[in-house]
CSV table of C-alpha atoms and ligand atoms in Angstrom, one decimal:
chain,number,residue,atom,x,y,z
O,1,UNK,CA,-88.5,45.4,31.9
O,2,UNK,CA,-91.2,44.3,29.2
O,3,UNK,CA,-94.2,42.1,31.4
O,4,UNK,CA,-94.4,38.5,30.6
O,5,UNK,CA,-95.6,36.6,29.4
O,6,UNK,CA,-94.4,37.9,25.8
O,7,UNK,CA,-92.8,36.2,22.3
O,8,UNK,CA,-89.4,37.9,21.7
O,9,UNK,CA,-88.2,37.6,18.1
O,10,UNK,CA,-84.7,38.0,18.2
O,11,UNK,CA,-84.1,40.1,14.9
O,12,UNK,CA,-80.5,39.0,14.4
O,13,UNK,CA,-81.4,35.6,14.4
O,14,UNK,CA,-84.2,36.0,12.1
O,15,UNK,CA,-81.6,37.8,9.6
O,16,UNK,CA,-79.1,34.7,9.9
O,17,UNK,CA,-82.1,32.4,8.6
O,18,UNK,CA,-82.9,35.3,5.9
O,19,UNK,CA,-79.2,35.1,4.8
O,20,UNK,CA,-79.6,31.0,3.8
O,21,UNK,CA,-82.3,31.9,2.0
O,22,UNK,CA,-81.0,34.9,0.1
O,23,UNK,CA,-77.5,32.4,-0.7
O,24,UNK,CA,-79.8,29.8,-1.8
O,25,UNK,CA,-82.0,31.7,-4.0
O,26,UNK,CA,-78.9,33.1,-5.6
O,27,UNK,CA,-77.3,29.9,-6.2
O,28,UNK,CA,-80.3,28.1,-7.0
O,29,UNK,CA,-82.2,30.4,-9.0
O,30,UNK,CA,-85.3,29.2,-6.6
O,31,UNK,CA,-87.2,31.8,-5.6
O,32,UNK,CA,-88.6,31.9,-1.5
O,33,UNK,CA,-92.1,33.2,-0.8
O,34,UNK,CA,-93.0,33.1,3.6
O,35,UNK,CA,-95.5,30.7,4.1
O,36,UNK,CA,-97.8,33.2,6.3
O,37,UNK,CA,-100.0,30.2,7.9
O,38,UNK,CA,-96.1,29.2,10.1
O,39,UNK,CA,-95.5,33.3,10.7
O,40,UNK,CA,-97.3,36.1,10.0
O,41,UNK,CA,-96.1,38.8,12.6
O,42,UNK,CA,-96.0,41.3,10.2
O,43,UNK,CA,-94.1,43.4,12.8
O,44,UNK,CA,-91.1,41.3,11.7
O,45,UNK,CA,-91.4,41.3,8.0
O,46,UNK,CA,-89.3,44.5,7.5
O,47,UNK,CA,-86.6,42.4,7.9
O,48,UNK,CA,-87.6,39.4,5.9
O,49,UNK,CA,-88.5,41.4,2.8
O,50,UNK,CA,-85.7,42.3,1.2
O,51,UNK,CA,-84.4,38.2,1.4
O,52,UNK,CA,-87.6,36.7,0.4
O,53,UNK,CA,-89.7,37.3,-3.2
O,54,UNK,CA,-93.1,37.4,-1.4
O,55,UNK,CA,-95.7,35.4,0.2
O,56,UNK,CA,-97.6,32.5,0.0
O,57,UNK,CA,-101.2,31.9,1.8
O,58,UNK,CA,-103.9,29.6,2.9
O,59,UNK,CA,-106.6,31.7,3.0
O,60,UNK,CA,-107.9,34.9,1.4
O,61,UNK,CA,-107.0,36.7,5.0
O,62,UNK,CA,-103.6,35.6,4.5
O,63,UNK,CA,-103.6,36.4,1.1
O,64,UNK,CA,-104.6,39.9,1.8
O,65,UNK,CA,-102.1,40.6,4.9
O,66,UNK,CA,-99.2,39.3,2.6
O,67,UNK,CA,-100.0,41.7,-0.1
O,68,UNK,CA,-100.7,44.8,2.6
O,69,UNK,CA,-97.7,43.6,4.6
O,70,UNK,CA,-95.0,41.9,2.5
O,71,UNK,CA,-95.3,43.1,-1.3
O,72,UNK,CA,-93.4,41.2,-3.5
O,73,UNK,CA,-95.0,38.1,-5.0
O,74,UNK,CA,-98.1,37.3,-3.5
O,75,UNK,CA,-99.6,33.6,-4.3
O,76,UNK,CA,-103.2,32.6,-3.2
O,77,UNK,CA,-103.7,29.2,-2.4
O,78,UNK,CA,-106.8,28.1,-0.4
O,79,UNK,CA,-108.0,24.2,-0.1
O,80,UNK,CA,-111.6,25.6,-1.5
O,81,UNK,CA,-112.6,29.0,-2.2
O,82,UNK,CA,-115.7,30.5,-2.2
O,83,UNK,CA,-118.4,32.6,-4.5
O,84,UNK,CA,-117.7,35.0,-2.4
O,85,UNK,CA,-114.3,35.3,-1.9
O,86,UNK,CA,-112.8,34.9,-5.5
O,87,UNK,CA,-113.2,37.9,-6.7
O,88,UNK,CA,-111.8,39.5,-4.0
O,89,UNK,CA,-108.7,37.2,-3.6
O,90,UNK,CA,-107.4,37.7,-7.0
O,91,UNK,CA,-107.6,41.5,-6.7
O,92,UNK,CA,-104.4,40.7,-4.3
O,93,UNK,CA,-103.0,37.3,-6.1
O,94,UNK,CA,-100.7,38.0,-8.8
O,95,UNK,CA,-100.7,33.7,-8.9
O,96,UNK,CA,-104.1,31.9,-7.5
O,97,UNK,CA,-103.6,28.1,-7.1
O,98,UNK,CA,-106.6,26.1,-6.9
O,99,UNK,CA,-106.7,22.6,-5.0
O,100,UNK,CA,-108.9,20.6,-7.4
O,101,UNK,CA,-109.9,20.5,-10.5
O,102,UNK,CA,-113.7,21.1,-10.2
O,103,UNK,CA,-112.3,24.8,-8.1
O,104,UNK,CA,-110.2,25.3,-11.7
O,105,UNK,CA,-113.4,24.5,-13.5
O,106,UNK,CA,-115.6,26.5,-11.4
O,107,UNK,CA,-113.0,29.6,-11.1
O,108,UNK,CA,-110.1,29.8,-13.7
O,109,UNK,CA,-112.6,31.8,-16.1
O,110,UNK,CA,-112.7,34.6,-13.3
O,111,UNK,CA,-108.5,34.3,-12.9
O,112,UNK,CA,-107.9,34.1,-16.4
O,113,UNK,CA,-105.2,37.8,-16.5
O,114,UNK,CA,-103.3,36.5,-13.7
O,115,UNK,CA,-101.1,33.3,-13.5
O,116,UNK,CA,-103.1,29.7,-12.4
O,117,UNK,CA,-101.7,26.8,-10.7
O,118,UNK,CA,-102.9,23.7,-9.4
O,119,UNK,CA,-101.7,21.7,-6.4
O,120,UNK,CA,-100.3,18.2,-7.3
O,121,UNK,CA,-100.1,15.5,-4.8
O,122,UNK,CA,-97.3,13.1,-5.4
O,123,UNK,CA,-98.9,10.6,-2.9
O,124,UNK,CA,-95.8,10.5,-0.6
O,125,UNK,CA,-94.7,12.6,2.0
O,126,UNK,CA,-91.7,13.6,4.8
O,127,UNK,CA,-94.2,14.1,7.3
O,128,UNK,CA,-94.0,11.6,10.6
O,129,UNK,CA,-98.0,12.9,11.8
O,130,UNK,CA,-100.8,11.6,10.3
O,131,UNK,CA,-102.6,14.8,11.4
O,132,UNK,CA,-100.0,16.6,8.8
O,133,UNK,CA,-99.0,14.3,6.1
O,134,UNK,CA,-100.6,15.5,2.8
O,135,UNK,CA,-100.6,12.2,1.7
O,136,UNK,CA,-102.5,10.5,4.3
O,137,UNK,CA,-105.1,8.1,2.9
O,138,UNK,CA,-108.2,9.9,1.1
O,139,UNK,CA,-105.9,13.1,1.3
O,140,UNK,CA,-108.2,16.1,-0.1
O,141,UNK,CA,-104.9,17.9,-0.7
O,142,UNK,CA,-104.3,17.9,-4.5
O,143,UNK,CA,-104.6,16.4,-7.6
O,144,UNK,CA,-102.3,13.1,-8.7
O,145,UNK,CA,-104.3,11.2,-11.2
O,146,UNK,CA,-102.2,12.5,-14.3
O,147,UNK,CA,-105.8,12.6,-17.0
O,148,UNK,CA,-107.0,15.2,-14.5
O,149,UNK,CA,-103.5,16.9,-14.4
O,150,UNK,CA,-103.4,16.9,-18.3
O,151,UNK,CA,-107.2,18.1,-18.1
O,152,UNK,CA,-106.3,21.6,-16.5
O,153,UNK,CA,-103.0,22.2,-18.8
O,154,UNK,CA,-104.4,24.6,-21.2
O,155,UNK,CA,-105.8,26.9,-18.1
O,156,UNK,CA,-102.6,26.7,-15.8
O,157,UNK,CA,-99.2,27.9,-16.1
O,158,UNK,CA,-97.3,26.1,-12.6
O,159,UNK,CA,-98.2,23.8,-10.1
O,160,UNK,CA,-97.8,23.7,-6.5
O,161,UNK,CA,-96.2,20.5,-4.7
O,162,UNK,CA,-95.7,20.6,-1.0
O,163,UNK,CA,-95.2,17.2,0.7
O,164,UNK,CA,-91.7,18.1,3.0
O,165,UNK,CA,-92.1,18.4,6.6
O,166,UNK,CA,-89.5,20.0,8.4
O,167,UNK,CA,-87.4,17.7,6.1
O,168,UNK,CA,-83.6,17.9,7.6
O,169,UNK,CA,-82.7,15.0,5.2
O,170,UNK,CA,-81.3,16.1,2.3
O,171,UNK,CA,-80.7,12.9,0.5
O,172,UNK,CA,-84.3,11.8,1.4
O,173,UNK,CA,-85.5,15.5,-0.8
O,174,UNK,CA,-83.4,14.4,-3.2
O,175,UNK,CA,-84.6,10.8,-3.8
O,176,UNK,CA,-87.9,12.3,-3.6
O,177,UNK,CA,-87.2,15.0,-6.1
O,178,UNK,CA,-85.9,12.0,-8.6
O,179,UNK,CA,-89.4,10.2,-7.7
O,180,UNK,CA,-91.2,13.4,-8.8
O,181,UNK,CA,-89.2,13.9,-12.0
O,182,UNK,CA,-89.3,10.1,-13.2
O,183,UNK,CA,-93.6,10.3,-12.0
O,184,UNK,CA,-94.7,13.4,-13.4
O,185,UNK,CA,-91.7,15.0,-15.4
O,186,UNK,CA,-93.6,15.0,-18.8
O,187,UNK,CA,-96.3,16.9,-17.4
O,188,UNK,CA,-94.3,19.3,-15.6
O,189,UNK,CA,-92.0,20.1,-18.7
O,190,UNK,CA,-95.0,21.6,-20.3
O,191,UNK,CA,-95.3,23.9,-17.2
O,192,UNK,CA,-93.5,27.5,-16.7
O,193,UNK,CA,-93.4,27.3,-12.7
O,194,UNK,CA,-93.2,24.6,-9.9
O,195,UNK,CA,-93.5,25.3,-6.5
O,196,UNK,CA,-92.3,22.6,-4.3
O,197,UNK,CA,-93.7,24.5,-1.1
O,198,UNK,CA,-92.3,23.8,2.2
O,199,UNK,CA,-91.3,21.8,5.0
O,200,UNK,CA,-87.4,21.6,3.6
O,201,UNK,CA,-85.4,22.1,6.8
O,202,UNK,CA,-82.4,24.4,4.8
O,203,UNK,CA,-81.7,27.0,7.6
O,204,UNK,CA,-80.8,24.9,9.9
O,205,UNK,CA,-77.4,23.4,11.8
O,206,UNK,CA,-75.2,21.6,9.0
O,207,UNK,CA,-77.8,21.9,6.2
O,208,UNK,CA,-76.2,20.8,3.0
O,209,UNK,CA,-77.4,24.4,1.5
O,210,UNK,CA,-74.5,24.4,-1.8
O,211,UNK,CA,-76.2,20.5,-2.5
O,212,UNK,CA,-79.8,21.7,-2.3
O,213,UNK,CA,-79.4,24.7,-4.4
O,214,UNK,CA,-77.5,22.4,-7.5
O,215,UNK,CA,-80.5,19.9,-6.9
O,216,UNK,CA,-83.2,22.5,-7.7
O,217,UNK,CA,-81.2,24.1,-10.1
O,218,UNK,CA,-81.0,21.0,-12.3
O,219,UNK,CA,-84.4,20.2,-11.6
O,220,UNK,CA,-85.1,23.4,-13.1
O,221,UNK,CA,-83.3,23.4,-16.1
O,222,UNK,CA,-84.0,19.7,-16.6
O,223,UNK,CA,-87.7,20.6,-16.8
O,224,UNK,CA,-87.4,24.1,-17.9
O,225,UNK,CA,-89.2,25.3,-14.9
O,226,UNK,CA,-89.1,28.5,-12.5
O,227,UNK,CA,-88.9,26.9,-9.1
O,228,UNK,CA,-90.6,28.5,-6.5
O,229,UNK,CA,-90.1,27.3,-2.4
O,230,UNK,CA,-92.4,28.0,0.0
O,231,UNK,CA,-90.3,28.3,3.8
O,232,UNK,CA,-92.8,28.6,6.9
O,233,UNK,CA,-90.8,26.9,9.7
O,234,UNK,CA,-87.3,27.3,7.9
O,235,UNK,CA,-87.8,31.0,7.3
O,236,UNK,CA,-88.2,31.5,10.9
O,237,UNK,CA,-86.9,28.9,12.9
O,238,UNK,CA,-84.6,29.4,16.0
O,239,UNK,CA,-85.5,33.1,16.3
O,240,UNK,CA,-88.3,33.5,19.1
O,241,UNK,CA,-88.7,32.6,22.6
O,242,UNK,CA,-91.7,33.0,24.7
O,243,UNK,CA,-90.4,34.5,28.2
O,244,UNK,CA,-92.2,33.7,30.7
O,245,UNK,CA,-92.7,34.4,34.8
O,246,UNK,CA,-93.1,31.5,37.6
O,247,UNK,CA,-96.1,32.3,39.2
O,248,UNK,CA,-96.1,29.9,41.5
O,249,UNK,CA,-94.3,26.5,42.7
O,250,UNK,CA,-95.5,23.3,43.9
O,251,UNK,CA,-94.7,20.5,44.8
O,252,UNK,CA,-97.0,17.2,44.8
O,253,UNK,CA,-94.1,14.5,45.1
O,254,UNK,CA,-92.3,16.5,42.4
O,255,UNK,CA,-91.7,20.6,42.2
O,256,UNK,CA,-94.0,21.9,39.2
O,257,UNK,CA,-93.4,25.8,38.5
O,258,UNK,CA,-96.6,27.1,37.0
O,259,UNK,CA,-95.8,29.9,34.8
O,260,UNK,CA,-97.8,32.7,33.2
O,261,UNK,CA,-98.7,31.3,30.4
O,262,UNK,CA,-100.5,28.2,28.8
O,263,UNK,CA,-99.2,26.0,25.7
O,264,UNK,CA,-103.0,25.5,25.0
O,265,UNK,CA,-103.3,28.9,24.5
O,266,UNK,CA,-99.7,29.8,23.6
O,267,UNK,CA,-98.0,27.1,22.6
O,268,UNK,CA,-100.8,25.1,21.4
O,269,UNK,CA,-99.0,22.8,18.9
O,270,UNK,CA,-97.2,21.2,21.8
O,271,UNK,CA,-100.2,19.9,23.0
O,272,UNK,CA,-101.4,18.7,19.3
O,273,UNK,CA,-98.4,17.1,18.4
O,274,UNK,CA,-97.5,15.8,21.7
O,275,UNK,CA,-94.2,17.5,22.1
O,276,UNK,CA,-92.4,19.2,25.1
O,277,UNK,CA,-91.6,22.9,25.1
O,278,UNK,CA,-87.3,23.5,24.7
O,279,UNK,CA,-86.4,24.8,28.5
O,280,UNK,CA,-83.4,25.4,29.8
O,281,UNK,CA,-81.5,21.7,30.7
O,282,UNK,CA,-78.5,23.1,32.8
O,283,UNK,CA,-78.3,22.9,36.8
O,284,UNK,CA,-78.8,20.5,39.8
O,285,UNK,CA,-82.6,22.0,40.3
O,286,UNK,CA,-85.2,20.2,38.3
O,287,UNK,CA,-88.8,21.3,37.6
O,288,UNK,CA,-91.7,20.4,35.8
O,289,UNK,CA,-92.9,23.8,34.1
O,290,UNK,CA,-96.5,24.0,33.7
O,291,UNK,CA,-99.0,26.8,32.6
O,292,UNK,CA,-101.9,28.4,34.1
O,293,UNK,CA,-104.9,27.4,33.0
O,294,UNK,CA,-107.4,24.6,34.4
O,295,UNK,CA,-106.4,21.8,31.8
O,296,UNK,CA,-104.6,19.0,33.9
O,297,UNK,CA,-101.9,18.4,30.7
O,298,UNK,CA,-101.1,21.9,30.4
O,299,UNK,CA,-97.6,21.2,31.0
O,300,UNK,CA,-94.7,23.0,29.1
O,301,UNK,CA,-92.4,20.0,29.8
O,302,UNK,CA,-88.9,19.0,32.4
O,303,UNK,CA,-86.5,21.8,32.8
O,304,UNK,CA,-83.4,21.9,35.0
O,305,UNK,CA,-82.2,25.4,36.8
O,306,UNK,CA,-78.5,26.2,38.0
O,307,UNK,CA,-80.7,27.3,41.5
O,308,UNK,CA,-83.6,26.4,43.4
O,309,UNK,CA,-86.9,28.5,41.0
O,310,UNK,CA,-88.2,31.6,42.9
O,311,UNK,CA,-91.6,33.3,42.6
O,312,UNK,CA,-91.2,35.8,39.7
O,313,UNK,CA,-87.9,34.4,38.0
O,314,UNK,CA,-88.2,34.3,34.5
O,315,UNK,CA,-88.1,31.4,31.9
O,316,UNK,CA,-87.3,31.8,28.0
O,317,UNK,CA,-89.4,28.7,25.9
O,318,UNK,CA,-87.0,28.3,23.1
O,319,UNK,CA,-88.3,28.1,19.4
O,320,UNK,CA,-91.5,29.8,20.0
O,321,UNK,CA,-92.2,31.5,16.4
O,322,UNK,CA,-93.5,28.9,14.0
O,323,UNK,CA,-97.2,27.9,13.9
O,324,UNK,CA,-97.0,29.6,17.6
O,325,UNK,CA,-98.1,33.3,17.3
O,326,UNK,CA,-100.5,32.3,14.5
O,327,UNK,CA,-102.4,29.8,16.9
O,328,UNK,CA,-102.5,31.7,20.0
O,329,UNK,CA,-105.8,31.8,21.4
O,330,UNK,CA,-107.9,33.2,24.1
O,331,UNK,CA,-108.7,29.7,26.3
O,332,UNK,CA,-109.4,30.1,30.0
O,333,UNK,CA,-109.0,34.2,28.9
O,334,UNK,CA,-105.3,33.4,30.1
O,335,UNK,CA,-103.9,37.5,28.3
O,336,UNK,CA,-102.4,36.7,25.0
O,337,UNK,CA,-98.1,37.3,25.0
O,338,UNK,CA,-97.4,40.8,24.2
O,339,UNK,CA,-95.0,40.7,21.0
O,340,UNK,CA,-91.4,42.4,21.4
O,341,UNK,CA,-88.6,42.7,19.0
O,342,UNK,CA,-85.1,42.5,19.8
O,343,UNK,CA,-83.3,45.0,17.3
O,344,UNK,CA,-80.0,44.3,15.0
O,345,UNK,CA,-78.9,47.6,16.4
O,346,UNK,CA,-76.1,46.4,17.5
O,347,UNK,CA,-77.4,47.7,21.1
O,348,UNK,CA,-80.1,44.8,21.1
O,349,UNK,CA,-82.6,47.4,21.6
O,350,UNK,CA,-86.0,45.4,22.8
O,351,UNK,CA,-89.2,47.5,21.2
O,352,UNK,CA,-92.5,46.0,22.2
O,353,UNK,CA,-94.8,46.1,19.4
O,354,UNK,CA,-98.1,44.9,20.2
O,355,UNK,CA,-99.8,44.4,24.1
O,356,UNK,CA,-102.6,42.4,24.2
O,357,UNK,CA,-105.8,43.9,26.4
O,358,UNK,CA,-109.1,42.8,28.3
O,359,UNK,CA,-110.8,44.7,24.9
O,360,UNK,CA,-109.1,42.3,22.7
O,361,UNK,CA,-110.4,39.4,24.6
O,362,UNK,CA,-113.6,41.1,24.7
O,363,UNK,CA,-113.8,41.8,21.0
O,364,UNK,CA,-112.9,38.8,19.7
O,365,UNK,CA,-116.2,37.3,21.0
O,366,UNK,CA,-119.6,39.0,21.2
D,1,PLP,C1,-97.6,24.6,5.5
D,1,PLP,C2,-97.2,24.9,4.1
D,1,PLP,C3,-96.0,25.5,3.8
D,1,PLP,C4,-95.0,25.8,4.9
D,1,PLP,O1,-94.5,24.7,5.5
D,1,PLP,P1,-93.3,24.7,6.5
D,1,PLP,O2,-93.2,23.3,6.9
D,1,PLP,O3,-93.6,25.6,7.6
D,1,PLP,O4,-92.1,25.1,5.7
D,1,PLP,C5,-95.7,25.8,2.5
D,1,PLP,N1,-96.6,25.5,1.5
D,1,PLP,C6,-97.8,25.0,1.8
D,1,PLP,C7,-98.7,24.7,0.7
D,1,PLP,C8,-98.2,24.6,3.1
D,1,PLP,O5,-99.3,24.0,3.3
């Protein structure tokens, strides 16, 4: 038995995710690039690539690991680039997309033999978090005054739009798409490529998938466009747990099970978005499960067990994939989740991939 605590990405339910997006590209015409800042355990990506076009990136890291890793189309977008990195990151791109126009101004001559996009902020977003809504007041994220847009035509061939987050609403895309046609649908007919990035919420439970694919379809032939999508959370959703092991129970007027692990350092966007880990709901035993390190709100969330928790039982965190592996972290020098693959192999083989040592920790600080 693999040691916890590890993230197990269950490879059949990564490929049930993979197959929405195959059927939608094929009815759509859309093409799906993995959004590497949700997921980029490139462990897994032998079975994403043959589903997905390529990549998309927010950095020229990202950019290079989805060219090394993935293949396919590989799209560079960064919110500013560097002198120093620009040359370098369109040795990988095949499509760079600046973020403003003064980073097209100051770079595009440099780009010029491979395709240029900008991002385009329609000023209104699905996001709930002011932390993650694009089109939060002052937003740095894009260009939406339409001289500027017009200003940058004769240099760029697409633009990238991404204002969805985790989006389950297809109606609500749909109205938005009409807002985004009716806004800025001269300018984009002028275009080859739009990108409308991600945050759509397609792969999951009773996703309208046939409705979505005729929407971008006639989007795209409306505007004479290749749509592009950009799926972080949707490529991956549903597939990974983090198992953990109870360490240790307590109880201080209410039983808390401290595990070991940490959703600071493992799960940390729990902790920025205030949310509680999925744990198991079933049983007449409750417990609060709570990680390891010394931060008092370190706390996965309630769970219920069908028996009373022992020392050493094990606990699966559901959904542990998206914007999780990417953000773990070595606080309190808690050791990082080993990374294990259950196999389609029909005998659910589990291959660990990648352990985690003291000279990791070490290293990753001098
Ligand atoms: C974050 C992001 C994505 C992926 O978003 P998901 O909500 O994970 O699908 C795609 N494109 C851009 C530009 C992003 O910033």
């Amino acid at each position: 038995m693999i040691p916890t605590p590890y993230y197990l990405i269950d490879e059949a339910r990564l490929l049930e995710n993979m197959h929405k997006i195959a059927r939608l590209r094929e009815l759509s015409g859309a093409k799906a690039l993995l959004a590497l800042k949700c997921f980029a355990t490139w462990g897994a990506f032998d079975a994403m690539k043959p589903h997905m076009d390529g990549t998309t990136s927010s950095s020229l890291f990202e950019l290079r690991l989805g060219r090394e890793k993935f293949g396919g189309e590989t799209h560079a977008y960064s919110v500013a680039w560097s002198d120093g990195e620009i040359d370098e990151a369109i040795s990988y791109a095949d499509k760079i997309i600046f973020n403003s126009l003064s980073q097209l101004d100051r770079f595009a001559d440099k780009a010029s033999h491979i395709e240029i996009g900008l991002r385009l902020n329609p000023r209104f977003s699905t996001s709930g978090f002011d932390l993650a809504d694009p089109a939060r007041p002052f937003s740095r994220l894009g260009e939406w005054d339409i001289a500027r847009l017009e200003a940058a035509l004769p240099r760029i061939s697409g633009v990238m739009i991404h204002y969805n987050c985790e989006n389950r609403d297809f109606d609500l895309f749909d109205q938005q798409l009409t807002r985004i046609e009716s806004e800025f649908g001269d300018f984009l007919r002028k275009l080859k490529w739009v990108s409308l990035g991600g945050g759509i919420h397609f792969t999951g439970e009773g996703y309208p998938l046939e409705k979505l694919a005729a929407r971008l379809r006639a989007f795209s032939e409306r505007l004479g466009v290749q749509v592009y999508l950009e799926p972080g959370e949707a490529s991956i959703t549903q597939s990974t747990t983090l198992e953990v092991s109870v360490l240790d129970i307590v109880d201080n007027g209410k039983k808390v099970a401290i595990v070991d692990s940490s959703i600071e350092a493992h799960m940390l966007d729990l902790l920025i978005y205030r949310e509680t880990a999925k744990l198991p709901q079933e049983g007449d035993y409750p417990y609060q499960v709570a990680g390891k390190t010394c931060l008092a709100g370190d706390i996965f969330g309630e769970a219920r067990f069908a028996a009373p928790l022992q020392v050493g039982d094990r606990i699966s965190v559901q959904d542990a994939a998206g914007y999780t592996m990417v953000k773990k972290n070595w606080f309190n020098g808690v050791n990082m989740p080993a990374i294990a693959i259950r196999r389609a192999d029909g005998n659910g083989t589990v291959e660990l991939i990648r352990e985690f040592t003291y000279e990791d920790y070490a290293s990753s600080l001098s």
